[in-house]
Each structure stands twice: as structure tokens, then as C-alpha cells.
């Protein structure tokens, strides 16, 4: 489906492409509704907002943009949003394992992004010390440094939120499903944004 969405955004799509995209969206909508129906009884979840409006191909052609309504905007609860008891009761342990592994991989990606962002801020500080001359240059450099730090904090907060999900999922698994692949790596630790991102001497690596 992503392939057709990319074509849809890159240029004026043909009617055939829109037909395939519409069919893919309808299929996705059906799968989400089926998931929701099964989850409501077992977990007491609210169903995602129903999408009753059919896709208007001619309207899409005119706007050359994704519809404002459809399965792309529907909410779907993941095992990490449920209690351990609910995961077991709904038979979603295998789903929890899959989400856990994905989140562990995502944690390493986020951690790498945090480190890169810290290096960028260090480089900006170094550049300011070397090249900034006058009030205007200093103000511009300080703004760039503040922006870089804010982005670093955002990435660190995202990493910490993901890490909480990892810990919750790992604790939700029965003993039989626990193992090296489902145990949070010791290298993944909470980032203290007040201390861990404030290095005493930042240098670009």
C-alpha cells in the first residue's frame, strides 16, 4: 500500500492506481474493524471511529492528496497499551513479543539519533567559539545551539517513552515466552535529560 501512496503523492495518479489504492484502503479498513470487534469483548476497548464515507476517486484526483477520512486515521490499540492480564486474556502474547522486538530495535535507532544530535550541538558550540564575531553572529549561533538541544531532548524523551513500553511488554510476557530476544538489553537505560545531555566539555566526534 505504501508503494501506491508514494505514487499518489509524487504526481497525478492514474485512475487504475487510485482504484488499487482504494481497494487496499478498503481491505485495511476491514482488518482494523475485525481487530476492533474482537478486542472490544476481551479488552473492553472502544472501537476506532467508524469510516462510513466511501472514497471518492474523482475528488481524490482533483485534490491529489490522501483523503481526510479513512483507515490511516483510525486508532488501533497495541499490546503495550494493555495490562498484562488483558494481553493474556485476549491471546495477544505473540503480538506482544513482536511489538517488543520492534521496540527494542527502535530504541537503538533512537539512541543513535540522540548521540548524533549531541554531536551536532557540540559541533555548533565549537563553530561558535571559532567563528562567531559580534552580537549578530553570537545570537544566531546561540539560537542554532538551543534548537539543536531542544531536538536532542525531544529524541531523548521519545527514547525514554519507548523504553517504558519495552519494560511493560517484557513484564507482560509469561515465563515460557521470556528469553534473550525478549529481555530488555542492559545497554538500554533511561536518559536523564538534565544530566546525560549536559556534558562538561562537548566536542564533535
Coordinates of N, CA and C in Angstrom, one line a residue:
X1 N 0.8 -1.2 0.0 CA 0.0 0.0 0.0 C 0.9 1.3 0.0
X2 N 2.0 1.2 0.7 CA 2.9 2.4 0.8 C 3.4 2.7 -0.6
X3 N 3.6 1.7 -1.5 CA 4.0 1.9 -2.8 C 3.0 2.8 -3.6
X4 N 1.8 2.6 -3.4 CA 0.7 3.3 -4.1 C 0.6 4.7 -3.5
X5 N 0.7 4.8 -2.2 CA 0.7 6.1 -1.6 C 1.8 7.0 -2.1
X6 N 3.0 6.5 -2.3 CA 4.1 7.2 -2.8 C 3.8 7.7 -4.2
X7 N 3.3 6.9 -5.0 CA 2.9 7.3 -6.4 C 1.9 8.3 -6.4
X8 N 1.0 8.2 -5.4 CA -0.1 9.2 -5.3 C 0.4 10.5 -4.9
X9 N 1.4 10.6 -4.1 CA 2.0 11.9 -3.7 C 3.0 12.5 -4.7
X10 N 3.7 11.6 -5.4 CA 4.7 12.1 -6.3 C 4.2 12.7 -7.6
X11 N 3.0 12.5 -8.0 CA 2.4 13.1 -9.2 C 1.0 12.7 -9.4
X12 N 0.4 13.2 -10.4 CA -1.0 12.9 -10.7 C -1.2 11.4 -11.0
X13 N -1.9 10.7 -10.1 CA -2.1 9.3 -10.3 C -3.1 8.9 -11.4
X14 N -2.9 7.8 -12.0 CA -3.8 7.3 -13.0 C -5.0 6.7 -12.2
X15 N -6.1 6.6 -13.0 CA -7.4 6.0 -12.4 C -7.1 4.6 -11.9
X16 N -6.3 3.8 -12.6 CA -6.0 2.4 -12.2 C -5.3 2.4 -10.8
X17 N -4.3 3.3 -10.7 CA -3.6 3.4 -9.4 C -4.5 3.8 -8.3
X18 N -5.4 4.7 -8.5 CA -6.3 5.1 -7.5 C -7.3 3.9 -7.1
X19 N -7.6 3.2 -8.1 CA -8.5 2.0 -7.9 C -7.8 1.0 -7.0
X20 N -6.5 0.7 -7.3 CA -5.8 -0.2 -6.4 C -5.6 0.3 -5.0
X21 N -5.3 1.6 -4.9 CA -5.1 2.3 -3.6 C -6.4 2.2 -2.8
X22 N -7.5 2.5 -3.5 CA -8.8 2.4 -2.8 C -9.1 1.0 -2.3
X23 N -8.8 0.0 -3.1 CA -9.1 -1.4 -2.7 C -8.2 -1.7 -1.5
X24 N -6.9 -1.2 -1.5 CA -6.0 -1.5 -0.4 C -6.5 -0.9 0.9
X25 N -7.0 0.4 0.8 CA -7.6 1.1 1.9 C -8.8 0.4 2.5
X26 N -9.6 -0.1 1.6 CA -10.9 -0.8 2.0 C -10.5 -2.1 2.7
X27 N -9.5 -2.8 2.2 CA -9.1 -4.0 2.9 C -8.5 -3.7 4.3
X28 N -7.7 -2.7 4.3 CA -7.1 -2.3 5.6 C -8.2 -1.9 6.6
X29 N -9.2 -1.2 6.1 CA -10.3 -0.8 7.0 C -11.0 -2.0 7.5
X30 N -11.2 -3.0 6.7 CA -11.9 -4.2 7.1 C -11.1 -5.0 8.2
X31 N -9.8 -5.0 8.0 CA -8.9 -5.7 9.0 C -8.9 -5.0 10.3
X32 N -8.9 -3.7 10.3 CA -8.9 -2.9 11.5 C -10.3 -3.1 12.3
X33 N -11.4 -3.1 11.5 CA -12.7 -3.3 12.1 C -12.8 -4.7 12.7
X34 N -12.2 -5.7 12.1 CA -12.2 -7.0 12.6 C -11.4 -7.1 13.9
X35 N -10.2 -6.5 13.9 CA -9.4 -6.4 15.1 C -10.2 -5.8 16.2
X36 N -10.8 -4.6 15.9 CA -11.5 -3.9 17.0 C -12.7 -4.7 17.5
X37 N -13.4 -5.4 16.7 CA -14.6 -6.2 17.1 C -14.1 -7.3 18.1
X38 N -13.0 -7.9 17.8 CA -12.5 -9.0 18.7 C -12.0 -8.4 20.0
X39 N -11.4 -7.2 19.9 CA -10.8 -6.6 21.1 C -11.8 -6.0 22.1
X40 N -13.0 -5.6 21.5 CA -14.0 -4.9 22.4 C -14.5 -5.9 23.5
X41 N -14.8 -7.1 23.1 CA -15.3 -8.0 24.1 C -14.2 -8.5 25.1
X42 N -13.0 -8.7 24.6 CA -12.0 -9.3 25.5 C -11.3 -8.2 26.4
X43 N -11.2 -7.0 25.8 CA -10.4 -6.0 26.5 C -11.2 -4.8 26.9
X44 N -12.5 -4.7 26.5 CA -13.2 -3.5 26.8 C -12.8 -2.2 26.2
X45 N -12.2 -2.4 25.0 CA -11.7 -1.2 24.3 C -12.8 -0.6 23.5
X46 N -12.7 0.7 23.3 CA -13.6 1.5 22.5 C -13.2 1.2 21.0
X47 N -14.2 1.0 20.1 CA -13.9 0.8 18.7 C -13.3 2.0 18.1
X48 N -12.5 1.9 17.1 CA -12.0 3.1 16.4 C -13.1 3.8 15.7
X49 N -13.0 5.0 15.4 CA -14.0 5.8 14.8 C -14.4 5.2 13.4
X50 N -15.7 4.9 13.2 CA -16.1 4.2 12.0 C -16.0 5.2 10.8
X51 N -15.6 4.6 9.7 CA -15.4 5.3 8.5 C -16.5 4.9 7.5
X52 N -17.6 5.7 7.4 CA -18.7 5.3 6.6 C -18.7 5.9 5.2
X53 N -17.9 7.0 5.1 CA -17.8 7.7 3.8 C -17.0 6.9 2.8
X54 N -17.5 6.6 1.7 CA -16.7 5.9 0.7 C -15.7 6.8 0.0
X55 N -14.6 6.2 -0.5 CA -13.6 7.0 -1.1 C -14.1 7.5 -2.5
X56 N -14.0 8.8 -2.7 CA -14.4 9.4 -4.0 C -13.2 9.6 -4.9
X57 N -13.1 8.7 -5.9 CA -11.9 8.7 -6.7 C -11.7 10.1 -7.4
X58 N -12.8 10.6 -7.9 CA -12.7 11.8 -8.7 C -12.3 13.0 -7.8
X59 N -12.8 13.0 -6.5 CA -12.4 14.0 -5.6 C -10.9 13.9 -5.3
X60 N -10.4 12.6 -5.1 CA -9.0 12.4 -4.9 C -8.1 12.9 -6.0
X61 N -8.6 12.6 -7.2 CA -7.9 13.1 -8.4 C -7.8 14.6 -8.4
X62 N -8.8 15.3 -8.0 CA -8.8 16.7 -8.0 C -7.9 17.3 -6.9
X63 N -7.8 16.7 -5.8 CA -7.0 17.2 -4.7 C -5.6 16.7 -4.7
X64 N -5.4 15.5 -5.3 CA -4.0 14.9 -5.4 C -3.5 14.9 -3.9
X65 N -4.2 14.4 -3.0 CA -3.8 14.3 -1.6 C -4.6 13.1 -1.0
X66 N -4.1 12.6 0.1 CA -4.7 11.5 0.7 C -6.0 12.0 1.3
X67 N -7.1 11.2 1.4 CA -8.4 11.6 2.0 C -8.2 12.0 3.4
X68 N -9.1 12.8 3.9 CA -9.1 13.2 5.3 C -9.7 12.2 6.2
X69 N -10.4 11.2 5.6 CA -11.0 10.2 6.4 C -10.6 8.8 5.8
X70 N -10.4 7.9 6.7 CA -10.1 6.6 6.2 C -9.3 5.8 7.2
X71 N -8.9 4.6 6.9 CA -8.2 3.7 7.9 C -6.9 4.2 8.4
X72 N -6.3 5.2 7.6 CA -5.0 5.7 8.0 C -5.1 6.5 9.3
X73 N -6.3 7.0 9.6 CA -6.6 7.8 10.8 C -7.2 7.1 11.9
X74 N -7.5 5.8 11.7 CA -8.1 5.0 12.8 C -7.1 4.6 13.8
X75 N -7.5 4.6 15.1 CA -6.6 4.2 16.2 C -6.7 2.7 16.4
X76 N -5.6 2.0 16.7 CA -5.6 0.6 16.9 C -4.7 0.3 18.1
X77 N -5.3 -0.2 19.1 CA -4.6 -0.4 20.4 C -3.5 -1.5 20.2
X78 N -2.3 -1.3 20.7 CA -1.2 -2.3 20.7 C -1.1 -2.9 22.1
X79 N -0.5 -4.1 22.1 CA -0.3 -4.8 23.4 C 0.3 -3.9 24.5
X80 N 1.2 -3.0 24.1 CA 1.9 -2.1 25.1 C 0.9 -1.2 25.8
X81 N -0.3 -1.0 25.2 CA -1.3 -0.1 25.8 C -2.2 -0.9 26.7
X82 N -2.0 -2.2 26.9 CA -2.9 -3.0 27.7 C -2.2 -3.5 28.9
X83 N -3.0 -4.0 29.9 CA -2.4 -4.6 31.1 C -1.9 -6.0 30.8
X84 N -1.1 -6.5 31.6 CA -0.6 -7.9 31.4 C -1.7 -8.9 31.4
X85 N -2.7 -8.7 32.3 CA -3.9 -9.6 32.3 C -4.7 -9.6 31.0
X86 N -4.8 -8.3 30.5 CA -5.6 -8.2 29.2 C -4.9 -8.8 28.1
X87 N -3.6 -8.7 28.0 CA -2.8 -9.3 26.9 C -3.0 -10.9 27.0
X88 N -2.9 -11.5 28.1 CA -3.0 -12.9 28.3 C -4.5 -13.3 28.0
X89 N -5.4 -12.6 28.5 CA -6.8 -13.0 28.3 C -7.2 -12.9 26.8
X90 N -6.7 -12.0 26.1 CA -7.0 -11.8 24.7 C -6.2 -12.7 23.8
X91 N -5.2 -13.4 24.3 CA -4.4 -14.3 23.5 C -3.5 -13.5 22.6
X92 N -3.0 -12.4 23.1 CA -2.1 -11.5 22.3 C -0.7 -11.6 22.7
X93 N -0.3 -12.7 23.3 CA 1.1 -12.8 23.7 C 2.1 -12.7 22.5
X94 N 1.7 -13.4 21.4 CA 2.6 -13.4 20.3 C 2.7 -12.0 19.7
X95 N 1.6 -11.3 19.7 CA 1.6 -9.9 19.3 C 2.5 -9.0 20.2
X96 N 2.5 -9.3 21.5 CA 3.3 -8.6 22.4 C 4.8 -8.8 22.2
X97 N 5.1 -10.1 21.9 CA 6.5 -10.4 21.6 C 7.0 -9.7 20.3
X98 N 6.1 -9.7 19.3 CA 6.5 -9.0 18.0 C 6.7 -7.5 18.3
X99 N 5.8 -6.9 19.1 CA 5.9 -5.4 19.3 C 7.2 -5.2 20.2
X100 N 7.5 -6.1 21.1 CA 8.6 -5.9 22.0 C 9.9 -5.9 21.1
X101 N 10.0 -6.8 20.2 CA 11.2 -6.9 19.4 C 11.4 -5.6 18.5
X102 N 10.3 -5.2 18.0 CA 10.3 -4.0 17.1 C 10.7 -2.8 18.0
X103 N 10.2 -2.7 19.2 CA 10.5 -1.5 20.0 C 12.0 -1.6 20.5
X104 N 12.5 -2.7 20.7 CA 13.9 -2.8 21.1 C 14.8 -2.3 19.9
X105 N 14.5 -2.7 18.7 CA 15.2 -2.2 17.6 C 15.0 -0.7 17.4
X106 N 13.8 -0.2 17.6 CA 13.6 1.2 17.6 C 14.3 2.0 18.6
X107 N 14.5 1.4 19.8 CA 15.3 2.0 20.9 C 16.7 2.3 20.5
X108 N 17.3 1.3 19.8 CA 18.7 1.5 19.3 C 18.8 2.6 18.3
X109 N 17.8 2.7 17.4 CA 17.7 3.7 16.4 C 17.6 5.1 17.1
X110 N 16.7 5.2 18.1 CA 16.5 6.5 18.8 C 17.8 6.8 19.6
X111 N 18.4 5.9 20.2 CA 19.7 6.1 20.9 C 20.8 6.6 20.0
X112 N 20.8 6.1 18.8 CA 21.8 6.5 17.8 C 21.5 8.0 17.4
X113 N 20.2 8.3 17.3 CA 19.8 9.6 16.9 C 20.1 10.6 18.0
X114 N 20.0 10.2 19.2 CA 20.3 11.1 20.4 C 21.8 11.4 20.3
X115 N 22.6 10.4 20.2 CA 24.1 10.6 20.1 C 24.5 11.5 19.0
X116 N 23.9 11.3 17.8 CA 24.2 12.2 16.7 C 23.8 13.6 17.0
X117 N 22.6 13.8 17.6 CA 22.1 15.2 17.9 C 23.0 15.8 18.9
X118 N 23.6 15.1 19.9 CA 24.5 15.7 20.9 C 25.8 16.1 20.1
X119 N 26.3 15.3 19.2 CA 27.5 15.7 18.5 C 27.2 16.9 17.6
X120 N 26.0 17.0 17.1 CA 25.7 18.2 16.3 C 25.8 19.5 17.1
X121 N 25.2 19.4 18.3 CA 25.2 20.5 19.2 C 26.7 20.9 19.6
X122 N 27.5 19.8 19.8 CA 28.9 20.1 20.2 C 29.6 20.8 19.0
X123 N 29.3 20.3 17.8 CA 29.9 21.0 16.6 C 29.5 22.4 16.5
X124 N 28.2 22.7 16.8 CA 27.7 24.1 16.8 C 28.4 25.0 17.8
X125 N 28.6 24.4 19.0 CA 29.3 25.2 20.0 C 30.8 25.4 19.6
X126 N 31.4 24.4 19.0 CA 32.8 24.6 18.6 C 32.8 25.6 17.5
X127 N 31.9 25.6 16.6 CA 31.9 26.6 15.5 C 31.7 28.0 16.0
X128 N 30.8 28.1 17.0 CA 30.6 29.4 17.6 C 31.8 30.0 18.2
X129 N 32.6 29.1 18.9 CA 33.8 29.6 19.6 C 34.8 30.0 18.6
X130 N 34.9 29.3 17.4 CA 35.9 29.6 16.4 C 35.5 30.8 15.5
X131 N 34.3 30.9 15.1 CA 33.9 31.8 14.0 C 33.0 32.9 14.4
X132 N 32.2 32.8 15.5 CA 31.2 33.9 15.8 C 31.9 35.2 16.2
X133 N 31.6 36.2 15.5 CA 32.2 37.5 15.7 C 31.0 38.6 15.8
X134 N 30.9 39.3 16.9 CA 29.9 40.3 17.0 C 28.6 39.7 17.6
X135 N 27.7 40.7 18.0 CA 26.5 40.3 18.6 C 25.6 39.5 17.7
X136 N 25.5 39.9 16.4 CA 24.6 39.2 15.5 C 25.0 37.7 15.3
X137 N 26.3 37.5 15.1 CA 26.8 36.1 14.9 C 26.6 35.3 16.2
X138 N 26.8 35.9 17.3 CA 26.6 35.2 18.6 C 25.1 34.8 18.8
X139 N 24.2 35.7 18.5 CA 22.8 35.4 18.7 C 22.3 34.3 17.8
X140 N 22.8 34.4 16.5 CA 22.4 33.3 15.5 C 23.0 32.0 16.0
X141 N 24.2 32.0 16.5 CA 24.8 30.7 16.9 C 24.1 30.2 18.1
X142 N 23.8 31.0 19.1 CA 23.0 30.6 20.3 C 21.7 30.0 19.9
X143 N 21.0 30.6 19.0 CA 19.7 30.1 18.5 C 19.8 28.7 17.9
X144 N 20.9 28.5 17.1 CA 21.1 27.2 16.5 C 21.4 26.2 17.5
X145 N 22.2 26.6 18.6 CA 22.5 25.7 19.6 C 21.3 25.3 20.4
X146 N 20.5 26.3 20.8 CA 19.2 26.0 21.5 C 18.3 25.1 20.7
X147 N 18.2 25.3 19.4 CA 17.3 24.5 18.6 C 17.9 23.0 18.6
X148 N 19.2 22.9 18.4 CA 19.8 21.5 18.4 C 19.5 20.8 19.8
X149 N 19.7 21.6 20.9 CA 19.4 20.9 22.2 C 18.0 20.5 22.4
X150 N 17.1 21.4 21.9 CA 15.6 21.1 22.0 C 15.3 19.8 21.3
X151 N 15.9 19.7 20.1 CA 15.7 18.4 19.3 C 16.3 17.2 20.0
X152 N 17.4 17.4 20.6 CA 18.0 16.3 21.4 C 17.1 15.8 22.5
X153 N 16.6 16.8 23.3 CA 15.7 16.5 24.4 C 14.4 15.8 23.9
X154 N 13.9 16.2 22.7 CA 12.8 15.6 22.1 C 13.1 14.1 21.8
X155 N 14.2 13.9 21.2 CA 14.6 12.5 20.9 C 14.8 11.7 22.1
X156 N 15.4 12.3 23.2 CA 15.6 11.5 24.4 C 14.3 11.2 25.1
X157 N 13.4 12.1 25.0 CA 12.0 11.8 25.6 C 11.3 10.7 24.9
X158 N 11.5 10.7 23.5 CA 10.9 9.6 22.7 C 11.5 8.3 23.1
X159 N 12.9 8.3 23.3 CA 13.6 7.1 23.6 C 13.1 6.6 25.0
X160 N 12.9 7.5 26.0 CA 12.5 7.1 27.3 C 11.1 6.5 27.3
X161 N 10.2 7.2 26.5 CA 8.8 6.7 26.4 C 8.8 5.3 25.8
X162 N 9.6 5.1 24.8 CA 9.7 3.8 24.1 C 10.3 2.7 25.1
X163 N 11.2 3.1 25.9 CA 11.8 2.2 26.9 C 10.8 1.8 27.9
X164 N 9.9 2.7 28.3 CA 8.9 2.3 29.2 C 8.0 1.2 28.6
X165 N 7.7 1.4 27.3 CA 6.8 0.4 26.6 C 7.6 -1.0 26.6
X166 N 8.9 -0.9 26.4 CA 9.7 -2.2 26.3 C 9.6 -2.9 27.7
X167 N 9.8 -2.1 28.8 CA 9.8 -2.7 30.1 C 8.4 -3.3 30.4
X168 N 7.3 -2.6 30.0 CA 6.0 -3.1 30.3 C 5.7 -4.3 29.5
X169 N 6.1 -4.4 28.2 CA 5.9 -5.6 27.4 C 6.6 -6.8 28.0
X170 N 7.9 -6.5 28.3 CA 8.7 -7.6 28.9 C 8.1 -8.2 30.1
X171 N 7.5 -7.3 31.0 CA 6.9 -7.8 32.2 C 5.6 -8.5 32.0
X172 N 5.0 -8.2 30.8 CA 3.7 -8.8 30.5 C 3.8 -10.2 30.0
X173 N 5.0 -10.7 29.6 CA 5.1 -12.0 29.0 C 5.2 -13.1 30.0
X174 N 4.5 -14.2 29.8 CA 4.7 -15.4 30.7 C 6.1 -15.9 30.7
X175 N 6.4 -16.6 31.7 CA 7.8 -17.1 31.9 C 8.3 -17.9 30.6
X176 N 7.3 -18.7 30.1 CA 7.7 -19.6 28.9 C 8.1 -18.8 27.7
X177 N 7.7 -17.5 27.6 CA 8.0 -16.7 26.5 C 9.2 -15.8 26.7
X178 N 9.8 -15.8 27.9 CA 10.9 -14.9 28.2 C 12.2 -15.6 27.8
X179 N 13.1 -14.8 27.2 CA 14.3 -15.3 26.7 C 15.2 -14.1 26.3
X180 N 16.4 -14.4 25.7 CA 17.3 -13.4 25.3 C 16.7 -12.4 24.3
X181 N 15.8 -12.8 23.4 CA 15.2 -11.9 22.5 C 14.1 -11.1 23.0
X182 N 13.6 -11.4 24.2 CA 12.5 -10.7 24.8 C 12.9 -10.0 26.1
X183 N 14.2 -10.0 26.4 CA 14.7 -9.4 27.6 C 15.3 -8.0 27.2
X184 N 14.9 -6.9 27.9 CA 15.5 -5.6 27.5 C 17.0 -5.6 27.7
X185 N 17.7 -5.2 26.7 CA 19.2 -5.2 26.9 C 19.6 -4.2 28.0
X186 N 20.7 -4.6 28.7 CA 21.2 -3.7 29.7 C 21.7 -2.4 29.2
X187 N 22.1 -2.4 27.9 CA 22.6 -1.2 27.3 C 21.5 -0.1 27.2
X188 N 20.3 -0.5 27.2 CA 19.2 0.5 27.1 C 18.8 0.9 28.5
X189 N 19.2 2.1 28.8 CA 18.9 2.7 30.1 C 18.2 4.1 29.9
X190 N 17.5 4.5 30.9 CA 16.8 5.8 30.9 C 17.8 6.9 30.8
X191 N 17.5 7.9 29.9 CA 18.3 9.0 29.7 C 17.8 10.2 30.6
X192 N 18.6 10.7 31.5 CA 18.3 11.8 32.3 C 18.6 13.1 31.5
X193 N 17.6 13.7 31.0 CA 17.8 14.9 30.1 C 18.4 16.1 30.8
X194 N 18.4 16.1 32.1 CA 19.0 17.2 32.9 C 20.5 17.0 33.1
X195 N 21.0 15.7 33.0 CA 22.4 15.4 33.2 C 23.1 14.8 32.1
X196 N 22.4 13.8 31.5 CA 23.1 13.0 30.4 C 23.4 13.8 29.2
X197 N 22.6 14.8 28.9 CA 22.8 15.6 27.7 C 23.6 16.9 28.0
X198 N 24.0 17.1 29.2 CA 24.8 18.3 29.6 C 26.2 17.8 29.9
X199 N 27.0 17.6 28.9 CA 28.4 17.1 29.0 C 29.2 18.3 29.4
X200 N 30.2 18.1 30.3 CA 31.1 19.2 30.8 C 31.9 19.8 29.7
X201 N 32.3 19.0 28.7 CA 33.1 19.6 27.6 C 32.6 18.9 26.3
X202 N 31.8 19.6 25.5 CA 31.3 19.0 24.3 C 32.3 19.2 23.2
X203 N 32.6 18.1 22.5 CA 33.4 18.1 21.4 C 32.8 17.3 20.3
X204 N 32.9 17.7 19.1 CA 32.4 17.0 17.9 C 33.1 15.7 17.7
X205 N 32.5 14.6 17.6 CA 33.1 13.3 17.3 C 33.2 13.0 15.8

